[in-house]
C-alpha positions as CSV (number, residue, x, y, z in Angstrom):
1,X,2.8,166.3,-91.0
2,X,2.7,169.9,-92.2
3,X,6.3,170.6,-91.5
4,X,9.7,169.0,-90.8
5,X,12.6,169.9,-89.4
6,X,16.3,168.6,-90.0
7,X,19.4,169.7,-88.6
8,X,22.6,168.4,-86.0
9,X,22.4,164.9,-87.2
10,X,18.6,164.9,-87.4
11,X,15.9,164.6,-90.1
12,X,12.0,163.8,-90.3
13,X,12.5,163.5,-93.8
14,X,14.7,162.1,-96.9
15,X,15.7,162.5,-100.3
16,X,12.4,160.2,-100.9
17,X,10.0,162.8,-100.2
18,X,10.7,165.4,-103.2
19,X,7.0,165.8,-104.1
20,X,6.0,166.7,-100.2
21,X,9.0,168.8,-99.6
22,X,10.3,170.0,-103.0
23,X,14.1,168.8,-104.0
24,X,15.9,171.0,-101.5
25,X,14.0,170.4,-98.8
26,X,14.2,166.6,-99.4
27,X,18.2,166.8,-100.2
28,X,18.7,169.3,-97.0
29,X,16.9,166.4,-94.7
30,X,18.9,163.7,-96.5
31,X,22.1,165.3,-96.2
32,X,21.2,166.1,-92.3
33,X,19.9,162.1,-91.7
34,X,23.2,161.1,-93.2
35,X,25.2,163.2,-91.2
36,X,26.7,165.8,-93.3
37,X,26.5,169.4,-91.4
38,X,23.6,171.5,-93.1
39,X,21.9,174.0,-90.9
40,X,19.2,173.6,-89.2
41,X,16.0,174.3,-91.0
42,X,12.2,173.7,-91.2
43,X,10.8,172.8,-94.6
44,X,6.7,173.3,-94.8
45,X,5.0,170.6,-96.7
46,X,3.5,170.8,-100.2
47,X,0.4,169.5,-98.9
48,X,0.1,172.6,-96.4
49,X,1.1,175.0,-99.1
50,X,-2.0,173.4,-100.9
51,X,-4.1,174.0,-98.4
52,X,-3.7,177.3,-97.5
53,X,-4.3,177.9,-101.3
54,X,-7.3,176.0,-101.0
55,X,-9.1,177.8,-98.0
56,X,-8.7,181.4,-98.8
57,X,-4.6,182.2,-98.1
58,X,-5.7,181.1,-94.9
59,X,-2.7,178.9,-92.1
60,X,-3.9,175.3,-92.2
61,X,-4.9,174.3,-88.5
62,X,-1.9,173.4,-86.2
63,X,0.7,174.6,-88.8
64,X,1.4,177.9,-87.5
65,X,2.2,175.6,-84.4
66,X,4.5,172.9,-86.0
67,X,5.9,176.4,-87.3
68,X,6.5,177.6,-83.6
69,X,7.9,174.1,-82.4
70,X,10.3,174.2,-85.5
71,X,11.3,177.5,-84.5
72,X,12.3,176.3,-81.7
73,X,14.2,173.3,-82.3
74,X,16.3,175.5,-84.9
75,X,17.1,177.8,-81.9
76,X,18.1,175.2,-79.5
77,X,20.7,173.9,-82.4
78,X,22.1,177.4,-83.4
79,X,21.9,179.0,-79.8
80,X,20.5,182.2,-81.0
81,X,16.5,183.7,-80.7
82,X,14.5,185.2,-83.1
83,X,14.0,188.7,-81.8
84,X,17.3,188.6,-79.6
85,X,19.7,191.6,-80.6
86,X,22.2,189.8,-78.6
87,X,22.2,186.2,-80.5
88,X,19.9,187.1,-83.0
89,X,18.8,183.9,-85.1
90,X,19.4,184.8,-89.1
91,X,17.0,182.6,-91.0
92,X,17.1,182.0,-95.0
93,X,13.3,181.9,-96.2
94,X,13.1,180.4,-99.8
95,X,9.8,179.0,-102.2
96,X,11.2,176.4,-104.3
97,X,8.5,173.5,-104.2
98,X,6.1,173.1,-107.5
99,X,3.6,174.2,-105.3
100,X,4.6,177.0,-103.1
């Protein structure tokens, strides 16, 4: 898992999993699993932020796709498209882990 995405009452991760999503990405997917309203949101892992480090600044295979999929689900919640000057989706993009 290179990615998770939380949101609408749904998580793939929890407050547990500080040091593979850094502390706000852990508390947003707690808060989402426990059903307080956050927005919807991908968090990339530490482990791929490691990684692309590691090979040259270069994606880590199949992330750019868990990135797509993500994408996705987040616009499916919100009901607005990257890209769509009628319902565009407005994203947040933040570094925060300890390795980012």
């Amino acid at each position: 898992m290179q990615g998770i995405t939380f949101g609408k009452g749904r998580s793939e991760g929890n407050k547990g999993m500080k040091s593979l999503l850094g502390g706000k990405g852990a508390n947003l997917a707690e808060m989402a699993s426990i059903g307080l309203s956050v927005p919807p949101g991908l968090t990339i892992s530490t482990e791929a932020c490691q990684e692309y480090q590691q090979v040259g600044k270069k994606l880590p295979e199949g992330l750019w796709d868990e990135i797509i999929e993500g994408l996705n689900i987040v616009e499916k919640d919100m009901g607005a498209f990257l890209g769509d000057p009628a319902k565009p989706l407005l994203l947040s993009v933040r570094s925060g882990a300890a390795v980012s």
